[in-house]
Tab-separated table of C-alpha atoms in Angstrom:
chain	number	residue	atom	x	y	z
A	1	MET	CA	116.652	-70.068	-14.057
A	2	ILE	CA	113.063	-69.339	-13.088
A	3	ARG	CA	111.847	-65.784	-13.707
A	4	LEU	CA	108.606	-64.555	-12.120
A	5	THR	CA	106.655	-61.308	-12.323
A	6	ASN	CA	106.467	-59.917	-8.809
A	7	SER	CA	103.253	-57.959	-8.215
A	8	LEU	CA	105.018	-55.967	-5.496
A	9	THR	CA	107.904	-54.726	-7.671
A	10	ARG	CA	105.996	-54.909	-10.981
A	11	ARG	CA	109.045	-56.526	-12.592
A	12	LYS	CA	109.895	-59.928	-13.984
A	13	ASP	CA	112.993	-60.951	-12.089
A	14	ALA	CA	115.075	-64.055	-11.532
A	15	PHE	CA	113.655	-66.080	-8.665
A	16	THR	CA	116.242	-66.640	-5.946
A	17	PRO	CA	114.885	-68.482	-2.904
A	18	GLN	CA	116.246	-67.627	0.514
A	19	ASP	CA	117.396	-71.250	0.790
A	20	ALA	CA	117.485	-73.485	-2.300
A	21	GLY	CA	117.048	-76.458	0.000
A	22	ASP	CA	113.929	-75.013	1.627
A	23	VAL	CA	111.750	-73.229	-0.937
A	24	ARG	CA	108.519	-72.016	0.685
A	25	MET	CA	105.244	-70.978	-0.988
A	26	TYR	CA	101.894	-69.925	0.497
A	27	VAL	CA	98.719	-69.648	-1.594
A	28	CYS	CA	95.331	-68.395	-0.437
A	29	GLY	CA	92.844	-71.240	-0.681
A	30	PRO	CA	89.041	-71.423	-0.612
A	31	THR	CA	86.409	-70.252	1.811
A	32	VAL	CA	84.542	-73.527	2.199
A	33	TYR	CA	80.826	-72.785	2.038
A	34	ASP	CA	79.994	-74.126	-1.454
A	35	ARG	CA	81.401	-75.852	-4.525
A	36	ALA	CA	84.557	-74.479	-6.140
A	37	HIS	CA	83.807	-72.560	-9.338
A	38	MET	CA	86.106	-72.468	-12.348
A	39	GLY	CA	87.719	-69.218	-11.209
A	40	ASN	CA	88.775	-70.954	-7.986
A	41	ALA	CA	90.092	-73.799	-10.128
A	42	ARG	CA	92.258	-71.496	-12.219
A	43	ALA	CA	94.211	-70.316	-9.181
A	44	ALA	CA	94.611	-73.883	-7.921
A	45	VAL	CA	95.878	-75.147	-11.295
A	46	VAL	CA	98.231	-72.181	-11.817
A	47	PHE	CA	99.961	-72.585	-8.473
A	48	ASP	CA	99.959	-76.365	-8.699
A	49	THR	CA	101.910	-75.974	-11.944
A	50	LEU	CA	104.358	-73.614	-10.238
A	51	TYR	CA	104.685	-76.162	-7.410
A	52	ARG	CA	105.553	-78.835	-9.968
A	53	LEU	CA	108.146	-76.565	-11.592
A	54	LEU	CA	109.744	-75.732	-8.238
A	55	ARG	CA	109.899	-79.431	-7.341
A	56	HIS	CA	111.469	-80.204	-10.718
A	57	THR	CA	114.045	-77.426	-10.291
A	58	TYR	CA	114.979	-77.755	-6.616
A	59	GLY	CA	113.906	-81.322	-5.822
A	60	PRO	CA	110.623	-82.607	-4.333
A	61	GLU	CA	111.979	-82.606	-0.785
A	62	ALA	CA	113.147	-78.996	-1.012
A	63	VAL	CA	109.737	-77.366	-1.602
A	64	ILE	CA	106.985	-76.674	0.925
A	65	TYR	CA	103.592	-75.618	-0.426
A	66	VAL	CA	100.911	-74.320	1.958
A	67	ARG	CA	97.322	-73.627	0.835
A	68	ASN	CA	94.902	-72.618	3.558
A	69	ILE	CA	91.267	-73.469	4.162
A	70	THR	CA	89.081	-70.633	5.475
A	71	ASP	CA	86.519	-72.441	7.607
A	72	VAL	CA	85.352	-69.519	9.767
A	73	ASP	CA	83.584	-66.809	7.778
A	74	ASP	CA	80.284	-64.923	7.708
A	75	LYS	CA	79.327	-66.641	4.427
A	76	ILE	CA	79.632	-69.997	6.165
A	77	ASN	CA	77.550	-68.701	9.079
A	78	ALA	CA	74.866	-67.507	6.644
A	79	ARG	CA	74.824	-70.859	4.834
A	80	ALA	CA	74.367	-72.649	8.154
A	81	ALA	CA	71.491	-70.368	9.104
A	82	GLU	CA	69.804	-70.876	5.716
A	83	SER	CA	70.166	-74.650	5.692
A	84	GLY	CA	69.688	-75.452	9.353
A	85	ARG	CA	72.888	-77.522	9.266
A	86	SER	CA	75.827	-77.105	11.618
A	87	ILE	CA	78.850	-75.054	10.608
A	88	ALA	CA	81.134	-78.025	11.271
A	89	GLU	CA	79.052	-80.256	9.003
A	90	ILE	CA	79.034	-77.713	6.173
A	91	THR	CA	82.765	-77.006	6.299
A	92	ALA	CA	83.680	-80.699	6.506
A	93	GLU	CA	81.521	-81.482	3.480
A	94	THR	CA	82.632	-78.534	1.340
A	95	THR	CA	86.309	-79.037	2.201
A	96	GLY	CA	85.987	-82.634	1.004
A	97	TRP	CA	84.324	-81.403	-2.185
A	98	TYR	CA	87.179	-78.980	-2.807
A	99	PHE	CA	89.867	-81.627	-2.362
A	100	ASP	CA	88.007	-84.048	-4.646
A	101	ASP	CA	87.502	-81.468	-7.373
A	102	MET	CA	91.103	-80.252	-7.309
A	103	THR	CA	92.312	-83.863	-7.470
A	104	ALA	CA	90.093	-84.366	-10.522
A	105	LEU	CA	91.919	-81.409	-12.112
A	106	GLY	CA	95.243	-83.155	-11.557
A	107	CYS	CA	96.399	-80.938	-8.687
A	108	LEU	CA	98.912	-82.365	-6.262
A	109	THR	CA	98.008	-82.184	-2.578
A	110	PRO	CA	99.899	-79.289	-0.930
A	111	ASP	CA	102.272	-80.169	1.874
A	112	HIS	CA	100.000	-78.371	4.349
A	113	ASN	CA	96.292	-77.490	4.163
A	114	PRO	CA	95.858	-75.529	7.410
A	115	ARG	CA	92.348	-74.712	8.584
A	116	ALA	CA	91.722	-71.350	10.184
A	117	THR	CA	89.830	-72.867	13.120
A	118	GLN	CA	92.901	-74.912	14.021
A	119	HIS	CA	95.096	-71.814	14.404
A	120	ILE	CA	93.049	-69.429	16.547
A	121	PRO	CA	95.698	-69.279	19.345
A	122	GLN	CA	98.338	-68.168	16.823
A	123	MET	CA	96.008	-65.448	15.541
A	124	VAL	CA	95.226	-64.213	19.054
A	125	ALA	CA	98.939	-64.085	19.885
A	126	MET	CA	99.712	-62.120	16.715
A	127	ILE	CA	96.916	-59.647	17.425
A	128	GLU	CA	98.175	-59.180	20.991
A	129	GLY	CA	101.624	-58.374	19.598
A	130	LEU	CA	100.205	-55.782	17.193
A	131	VAL	CA	98.287	-54.102	20.020
A	132	ALA	CA	101.414	-54.040	22.191
A	133	LYS	CA	103.408	-52.388	19.397
A	134	GLY	CA	100.767	-49.717	18.778
A	135	HIS	CA	99.649	-51.028	15.389
A	136	ALA	CA	96.218	-52.189	16.588
A	137	TYR	CA	93.623	-51.098	19.138
A	138	ALA	CA	90.627	-52.597	20.932
A	139	ALA	CA	87.213	-50.941	20.660
A	140	GLU	CA	83.773	-52.233	21.656
A	141	GLY	CA	84.812	-55.898	21.595
A	142	HIS	CA	86.646	-55.470	18.309
A	143	VAL	CA	90.350	-55.206	17.609
A	144	LEU	CA	91.314	-53.163	14.551
A	145	PHE	CA	94.565	-52.662	12.691
A	146	ALA	CA	95.545	-49.010	12.534
A	147	VAL	CA	96.349	-48.521	8.862
A	148	GLY	CA	97.900	-45.125	9.546
A	149	SER	CA	100.612	-46.792	11.629
A	150	TYR	CA	102.051	-48.491	8.536
A	151	THR	CA	103.494	-45.936	6.125
A	152	ASP	CA	103.874	-48.310	3.161
A	153	TYR	CA	100.204	-49.311	3.059
A	154	GLY	CA	99.091	-49.507	-0.584
A	155	ALA	CA	102.472	-50.493	-2.041
A	156	LEU	CA	101.178	-53.813	-3.394
A	157	SER	CA	98.105	-52.456	-5.168
A	158	GLY	CA	99.850	-49.222	-6.110
A	159	ARG	CA	97.062	-47.027	-4.774
A	160	THR	CA	96.969	-44.286	-2.187
A	161	VAL	CA	94.754	-44.625	0.865
A	162	ASP	CA	92.434	-41.937	-0.536
A	163	ASP	CA	92.104	-43.886	-3.793
A	164	MET	CA	91.366	-47.069	-1.882
A	165	ILE	CA	88.651	-45.392	0.157
A	166	ALA	CA	87.050	-43.990	-3.002
A	167	GLY	CA	87.222	-47.267	-4.911
A	168	ALA	CA	86.204	-49.735	-2.222
A	169	ARG	CA	83.259	-50.376	0.023
A	170	VAL	CA	84.800	-49.416	3.349
A	171	GLU	CA	82.825	-50.393	6.409
A	172	VAL	CA	81.936	-47.323	8.426
A	173	ALA	CA	81.707	-48.016	12.143
A	174	PRO	CA	81.707	-45.685	15.157
A	175	TYR	CA	84.451	-47.665	16.879
A	176	LYS	CA	86.926	-47.102	14.028
A	177	ARG	CA	89.541	-44.396	14.395
A	178	ASP	CA	89.986	-44.294	10.599
A	179	PRO	CA	87.672	-45.595	7.844
A	180	MET	CA	90.502	-47.740	6.394
A	181	ASP	CA	91.239	-49.564	9.663
A	182	PHE	CA	90.345	-53.235	9.294
A	183	VAL	CA	89.097	-55.853	11.722
A	184	LEU	CA	91.499	-58.314	13.315
A	185	TRP	CA	89.015	-59.657	15.866
A	186	LYS	CA	85.262	-59.241	16.273
A	187	PRO	CA	82.695	-60.314	18.877
A	188	SER	CA	80.522	-63.376	18.241
A	189	GLU	CA	76.835	-63.436	18.977
A	190	GLU	CA	74.933	-66.425	20.276
A	191	GLY	CA	74.901	-69.161	17.632
A	192	GLN	CA	78.016	-67.863	15.899
A	193	PRO	CA	81.378	-69.623	16.209
A	194	GLY	CA	83.543	-68.007	18.850
A	195	TRP	CA	86.650	-68.424	20.965
A	196	ASP	CA	87.787	-66.860	24.221
A	197	SER	CA	90.259	-64.008	23.877
A	198	PRO	CA	91.555	-61.016	25.867
A	199	TRP	CA	88.796	-58.983	24.171
A	200	GLY	CA	85.953	-61.363	24.955
A	201	ARG	CA	84.368	-64.239	23.073
A	202	GLY	CA	84.781	-63.668	19.357
A	203	ARG	CA	86.309	-64.782	16.088
A	204	PRO	CA	89.107	-63.570	13.812
A	205	GLY	CA	88.746	-61.198	10.909
A	206	TRP	CA	89.510	-62.581	7.471
A	207	HIS	CA	93.015	-61.240	6.902
A	208	ILE	CA	94.763	-62.257	10.121
A	209	GLU	CA	94.391	-65.984	9.471
A	210	CYS	CA	96.790	-66.096	6.512
A	211	SER	CA	99.455	-64.033	8.270
A	212	ALA	CA	99.308	-66.231	11.363
A	213	MET	CA	99.230	-69.560	9.526
A	214	ALA	CA	101.957	-68.607	7.064
A	215	ALA	CA	104.246	-67.533	9.914
A	216	GLU	CA	103.491	-70.737	11.812
A	217	LEU	CA	104.216	-73.084	8.895
A	218	LEU	CA	106.727	-71.194	6.747
A	219	GLY	CA	108.340	-68.667	9.050
A	220	GLU	CA	107.987	-64.917	9.342
A	221	ARG	CA	109.535	-64.380	5.900
A	222	PHE	CA	109.191	-66.832	3.016
A	223	ASP	CA	109.706	-66.981	-0.749
A	224	ILE	CA	106.389	-66.829	-2.632
A	225	HIS	CA	102.861	-65.741	-1.770
A	226	GLY	CA	100.187	-66.357	-4.401
A	227	GLY	CA	96.491	-65.973	-5.053
A	228	GLY	CA	93.868	-64.572	-7.386
A	229	GLY	CA	94.146	-60.987	-8.553
A	230	ASP	CA	90.934	-60.144	-6.706
A	231	LEU	CA	92.802	-60.746	-3.423
A	232	MET	CA	95.468	-58.092	-4.039
A	233	PHE	CA	93.305	-55.501	-2.299
A	234	PRO	CA	92.301	-55.597	0.437
A	235	HIS	CA	93.325	-59.109	1.518
A	236	HIS	CA	96.977	-59.231	0.504
A	237	GLU	CA	97.514	-55.539	1.193
A	238	ASN	CA	96.291	-56.139	4.742
A	239	GLU	CA	98.342	-59.308	5.147
A	240	ILE	CA	101.498	-57.387	4.296
A	241	ALA	CA	100.674	-54.536	6.675
A	242	GLN	CA	99.949	-56.687	9.717
A	243	SER	CA	102.814	-59.134	9.040
A	244	VAL	CA	105.460	-56.441	8.528
A	245	CYS	CA	104.295	-54.587	11.633
A	246	ALA	CA	104.270	-57.793	13.672
A	247	HIS	CA	107.616	-59.179	12.544
A	248	GLY	CA	109.616	-56.188	11.359
A	249	GLN	CA	110.474	-57.708	7.982
A	250	PRO	CA	108.824	-58.474	4.612
A	251	MET	CA	106.250	-61.256	4.659
A	252	ALA	CA	107.122	-62.739	1.243
A	253	ASP	CA	109.771	-61.887	-1.321
A	254	VAL	CA	107.623	-62.593	-4.399
A	255	TRP	CA	103.887	-61.919	-4.777
A	256	LEU	CA	102.103	-63.641	-7.663
A	257	HIS	CA	98.536	-63.063	-8.823
A	258	ASN	CA	96.546	-64.820	-11.524
A	259	GLU	CA	93.991	-62.890	-13.547
A	260	MET	CA	90.299	-63.658	-13.544
A	261	LEU	CA	88.314	-66.091	-15.679
A	262	GLN	CA	85.685	-65.113	-18.239
A	263	VAL	CA	83.120	-67.215	-20.090
A	264	ASP	CA	82.693	-66.482	-23.789
A	265	GLY	CA	84.177	-63.032	-23.293
A	266	ARG	CA	82.040	-62.028	-20.309
A	267	LYS	CA	82.637	-62.041	-16.580
A	268	MET	CA	81.398	-65.252	-15.003
A	269	SER	CA	78.460	-64.490	-12.725
A	270	LYS	CA	75.208	-66.050	-11.617
A	271	SER	CA	73.278	-63.004	-12.827
A	272	LEU	CA	74.498	-63.594	-16.397
A	273	GLY	CA	73.637	-67.287	-16.260
A	274	ASN	CA	77.187	-68.322	-17.177
A	275	PHE	CA	78.314	-69.418	-13.712
A	276	PHE	CA	79.403	-73.013	-13.219
A	277	THR	CA	81.440	-75.098	-10.827
A	278	VAL	CA	84.102	-77.709	-11.437
A	279	ARG	CA	81.604	-80.356	-10.343
A	280	ASP	CA	79.066	-79.080	-12.902
A	281	LYS	CA	81.538	-79.753	-15.717
A	282	LEU	CA	82.613	-83.124	-14.313
A	283	ASP	CA	78.965	-84.183	-14.109
A	284	GLN	CA	78.515	-83.076	-17.729
A	285	GLY	CA	81.264	-85.503	-18.729
A	286	VAL	CA	84.122	-83.030	-19.194
A	287	PRO	CA	87.260	-84.806	-17.905
A	288	GLY	CA	89.260	-82.935	-15.290
A	289	GLU	CA	92.389	-83.237	-17.416
A	290	VAL	CA	90.617	-81.465	-20.273
A	291	MET	CA	89.602	-78.628	-17.945
A	292	ARG	CA	93.179	-78.360	-16.723
A	293	MET	CA	94.517	-78.060	-20.271
A	294	VAL	CA	91.995	-75.322	-21.068
A	295	LEU	CA	92.990	-73.402	-17.928
A	296	LEU	CA	96.679	-73.699	-18.803
A	297	GLY	CA	96.117	-72.434	-22.338
A	298	THR	CA	96.269	-68.769	-21.268
A	299	HIS	CA	99.112	-67.095	-19.384
A	300	TYR	CA	98.199	-66.731	-15.722
A	301	ARG	CA	98.625	-62.940	-15.779
A	302	LYS	CA	96.062	-62.505	-18.570
A	303	PRO	CA	92.271	-62.831	-18.348
A	304	MET	CA	91.300	-66.345	-19.409
A	305	ASP	CA	88.279	-66.906	-21.666
A	306	TRP	CA	86.503	-70.250	-21.204
A	307	THR	CA	84.743	-71.529	-24.331
A	308	ASP	CA	83.259	-74.804	-25.533
A	309	GLU	CA	85.595	-74.669	-28.535
A	310	LYS	CA	88.611	-74.764	-26.217
A	311	ILE	CA	87.165	-77.780	-24.407
A	312	ARG	CA	86.708	-79.667	-27.685
A	313	ALA	CA	90.221	-78.818	-28.881
A	314	ALA	CA	91.793	-79.878	-25.583
A	315	GLU	CA	89.939	-83.193	-25.557
A	316	VAL	CA	90.991	-84.032	-29.101
A	317	ALA	CA	94.638	-83.184	-28.355
A	318	LEU	CA	94.737	-85.150	-25.120
A	319	ARG	CA	93.182	-88.254	-26.669
A	320	ARG	CA	95.817	-88.097	-29.368
A	321	TRP	CA	98.623	-87.668	-26.844
A	322	HIS	CA	97.404	-90.503	-24.636
A	323	GLY	CA	97.417	-92.774	-27.667
A	324	LEU	CA	100.979	-91.789	-28.501
A	325	VAL	CA	102.427	-92.460	-25.034
A	326	ALA	CA	100.481	-95.570	-24.005
A	327	GLY	CA	102.827	-98.094	-22.424
A	328	MET	CA	105.970	-96.137	-23.315
A	329	PRO	CA	109.027	-95.955	-21.004
A	330	GLU	CA	109.988	-92.742	-19.244
A	331	ALA	CA	112.492	-90.259	-20.678
A	332	GLU	CA	114.000	-86.883	-19.834
A	333	VAL	CA	111.804	-83.786	-19.700
A	334	ASP	CA	112.086	-81.692	-22.846
A	335	PRO	CA	114.226	-78.575	-22.125
A	336	GLY	CA	111.903	-76.406	-24.225
A	337	VAL	CA	108.979	-77.173	-21.925
A	338	VAL	CA	111.066	-76.358	-18.861
A	339	ASP	CA	112.279	-73.127	-20.462
A	340	ALA	CA	108.726	-72.010	-21.212
A	341	LEU	CA	107.519	-72.690	-17.681
A	342	SER	CA	110.616	-71.037	-16.221
A	343	ASP	CA	109.777	-67.864	-18.149
A	344	ASP	CA	107.131	-66.533	-15.748
A	345	LEU	CA	105.149	-69.770	-15.899
A	346	ASN	CA	104.389	-69.514	-19.620
A	347	THR	CA	102.000	-72.460	-19.738
A	348	ALA	CA	100.650	-71.474	-23.156
A	349	GLY	CA	104.179	-71.646	-24.564
A	350	ALA	CA	104.766	-74.982	-22.855
A	351	LEU	CA	101.592	-76.403	-24.436
A	352	THR	CA	102.711	-75.160	-27.853
A	353	ARG	CA	105.979	-77.016	-27.318
A	354	LEU	CA	104.072	-80.176	-26.319
A	355	HIS	CA	102.068	-80.027	-29.561
A	356	SER	CA	105.364	-79.847	-31.455
A	357	ILE	CA	106.747	-82.810	-29.509
A	358	ALA	CA	103.609	-84.826	-30.274
A	359	GLY	CA	104.139	-84.147	-33.975
A	360	GLY	CA	107.713	-85.361	-33.614
A	361	VAL	CA	106.501	-88.555	-31.940
A	362	GLU	CA	104.087	-89.234	-34.797
A	363	ALA	CA	106.883	-88.658	-37.296
A	364	GLY	CA	109.141	-91.061	-35.448
A	365	GLU	CA	111.617	-88.294	-34.620
A	366	VAL	CA	110.982	-88.040	-30.860
A	367	ALA	CA	110.677	-90.803	-28.270
A	368	PRO	CA	107.107	-91.061	-26.922
A	369	GLY	CA	108.427	-90.996	-23.364
A	370	VAL	CA	109.583	-87.409	-23.864
A	371	LEU	CA	105.997	-86.352	-24.504
A	372	ALA	CA	104.754	-88.302	-21.496
A	373	VAL	CA	107.186	-86.966	-18.905
A	374	SER	CA	107.143	-83.399	-20.296
A	375	ALA	CA	103.346	-83.244	-20.206
A	376	ARG	CA	103.345	-84.507	-16.632
A	377	LEU	CA	105.356	-81.453	-15.619
A	378	LEU	CA	102.156	-79.552	-16.443
A	379	GLY	CA	99.981	-82.106	-14.659
A	380	LEU	CA	98.826	-83.725	-17.916
A	381	LEU	CA	98.935	-87.317	-19.210
A	382	GLY	CA	98.482	-88.900	-15.825
A	383	LYS	CA	96.418	-92.046	-15.473
A	384	GLY	CA	94.067	-90.890	-18.203
A	385	ASP	CA	91.439	-93.601	-17.738
A	386	TRP	CA	88.943	-91.387	-19.553
A	387	ALA	CA	91.181	-91.415	-22.640
A	388	ALA	CA	91.976	-95.125	-22.612
A	389	ALA	CA	92.788	-96.490	-26.052
A	390	VAL	CA	89.787	-97.983	-27.839
A	391	ASP	CA	90.089	-100.559	-30.619
A	392	LEU	CA	87.919	-99.283	-33.464
A	393	SER	CA	89.343	-101.634	-36.088
A	394	ALA	CA	86.210	-103.830	-36.224
A	395	LEU	CA	84.004	-100.792	-36.831
A	396	GLU	CA	86.450	-99.486	-39.433
A	397	ALA	CA	86.203	-102.814	-41.303
A	398	ARG	CA	82.419	-102.803	-41.069
A	399	LEU	CA	82.226	-99.224	-42.311
A	400	SER	CA	84.573	-100.078	-45.162
A	401	ASP	CA	82.336	-103.000	-46.205
A	402	LEU	CA	79.205	-100.840	-46.067
A	403	ARG	CA	80.967	-98.235	-48.153
A	404	ALA	CA	81.826	-100.801	-50.821
A	405	ASP	CA	78.225	-102.095	-50.843
A	406	ALA	CA	76.860	-98.579	-51.110
A	407	MET	CA	79.107	-97.738	-54.034
A	408	ALA	CA	77.901	-100.879	-55.825
A	409	THR	CA	74.161	-100.585	-55.032
A	410	LYS	CA	73.883	-96.779	-54.775
A	411	ASP	CA	71.992	-97.370	-51.512
A	412	PHE	CA	73.785	-95.297	-48.855
A	413	ALA	CA	71.198	-95.659	-46.072
A	414	ALA	CA	73.103	-98.230	-43.975
A	415	LEU	CA	76.421	-96.428	-44.476
A	416	ASP	CA	74.969	-93.057	-43.477
A	417	ALA	CA	73.257	-94.577	-40.437
A	418	LEU	CA	76.496	-96.051	-39.096
A	419	LYS	CA	78.398	-92.820	-39.769
A	420	ALA	CA	75.709	-90.857	-37.879
A	421	ALA	CA	75.867	-93.281	-34.950
A	422	LEU	CA	79.642	-93.030	-34.799
A	423	THR	CA	79.507	-89.236	-34.892
A	424	ASP	CA	76.927	-89.274	-32.106
A	425	ALA	CA	79.347	-91.393	-30.044
A	426	GLY	CA	82.062	-88.756	-30.521
A	427	VAL	CA	84.036	-90.626	-33.177
A	428	GLU	CA	85.615	-88.673	-36.016
A	429	VAL	CA	84.987	-90.483	-39.328
A	430	ARG	CA	87.475	-89.973	-42.160
A	431	MET	CA	86.929	-91.669	-45.488
A	432	SER	CA	89.304	-91.356	-48.421
A	433	LYS	CA	90.604	-93.361	-51.352
A	434	ASP	CA	93.130	-94.871	-48.931
A	435	GLY	CA	90.417	-96.321	-46.714
A	436	VAL	CA	88.432	-95.605	-43.569
A	437	ALA	CA	89.856	-94.160	-40.332
A	438	LEU	CA	88.012	-93.709	-37.042
A	439	THR	CA	89.397	-91.534	-34.238
A	440	PRO	CA	87.910	-90.686	-30.822
A	441	ALA	CA	87.189	-86.959	-30.774
A	442	ALA	CA	85.643	-84.401	-28.423
A	443	GLY	CA	82.664	-85.834	-26.550
A	444	PHE	CA	83.733	-89.429	-27.198
A	445	ASP	CA	81.433	-91.835	-25.334
A	446	PRO	CA	82.621	-95.465	-25.398
A	447	ALA	CA	79.309	-96.609	-23.901
A	448	LYS	CA	77.494	-95.669	-27.118
A	449	LEU	CA	79.775	-97.957	-29.124
A	450	GLY	CA	78.269	-100.961	-27.367
A	451	LYS	CA	75.047	-100.403	-29.315
A	452	LEU	CA	77.011	-100.604	-32.580
């Protein structure tokens, strides 16, 4: 049984889908104006892992995963104005970047990746319905949701309206009846993307797109809605308000939020100089699978601290695991891994179990296939071209000969030079009375071995 911590109820409860043959999950995806940073990646990896668990539990054909693409936004408009490029060109390029980077992290492609610009009619229709029911009003080319018309506003974040006004930057505008009212539709100026509507040429506000697309693809009420913790207010709070008022029933039964990412104990930000994207790390030679393992090392509901030490440890472990499962037949998934993931997606516990399984494989007590198929439930040990087995036996023999010569002549120059070159190539050198052992370690670069 899967148990999940519902942000709306603040409890960890057994997950019971409305229909076990049609499990439906919606996750807020990226606003495509730039490269995805590692915080974006954490949300993608967390919910990809949940998607894998749901598919394992209910069957691949029984799960529908929707992750949207926000391709109409003021940030995109600003980027177009700065660069002189068209909005369509920017969003096409950055959407492709996002898909490529998430694939590099081992994320499966969701069943649907709806783009906001492809669902404007659905948004207009939903806004019209809210106006007709008295939950929204038109003013000066805008349409705004009347927060006061929804008595449960604030239930998700657990804050009163007064608290939300005090703790948030609320846009003050003369056409608003209440400071907390939020925009469903706004007018577009010349040069801005716009669509015809009953309120004139304009474009949707941010929040309405997810409500409209989720209802279109998953129905008015579905099982799971996920996203980063920074979206709880105002985005998800507003989604709930407009969806409940439009459809007269809850939008999603379970709300899940992952905590934010830090770098060496500090918030990741450009001002601190510790901001980086997934592509930055890929270009630096950090394999996507290594990044995924680091991201999974902390429970999704806790802040995750990204460090170079974690990268090195993940790379060493994954190289070891790839060596253990190379060419091995499939087996059954280890129940302990499934149990850990089923306990509120305890990925850290699942990784601990995988380390134990790897030790059992090395001891000859566990079939290698168990490690392979269990790790794949977490999106690990896929193709693993970066961790392909390397035959270091010739270098081990050469190092052993140099060691013997050095012991006889007391001249260690050649031995030390080869050891230094191996270390520079990311090879761990272990020398003992039993002989010489070379193992690829963090930062392993096969290309440097060619020079040796």
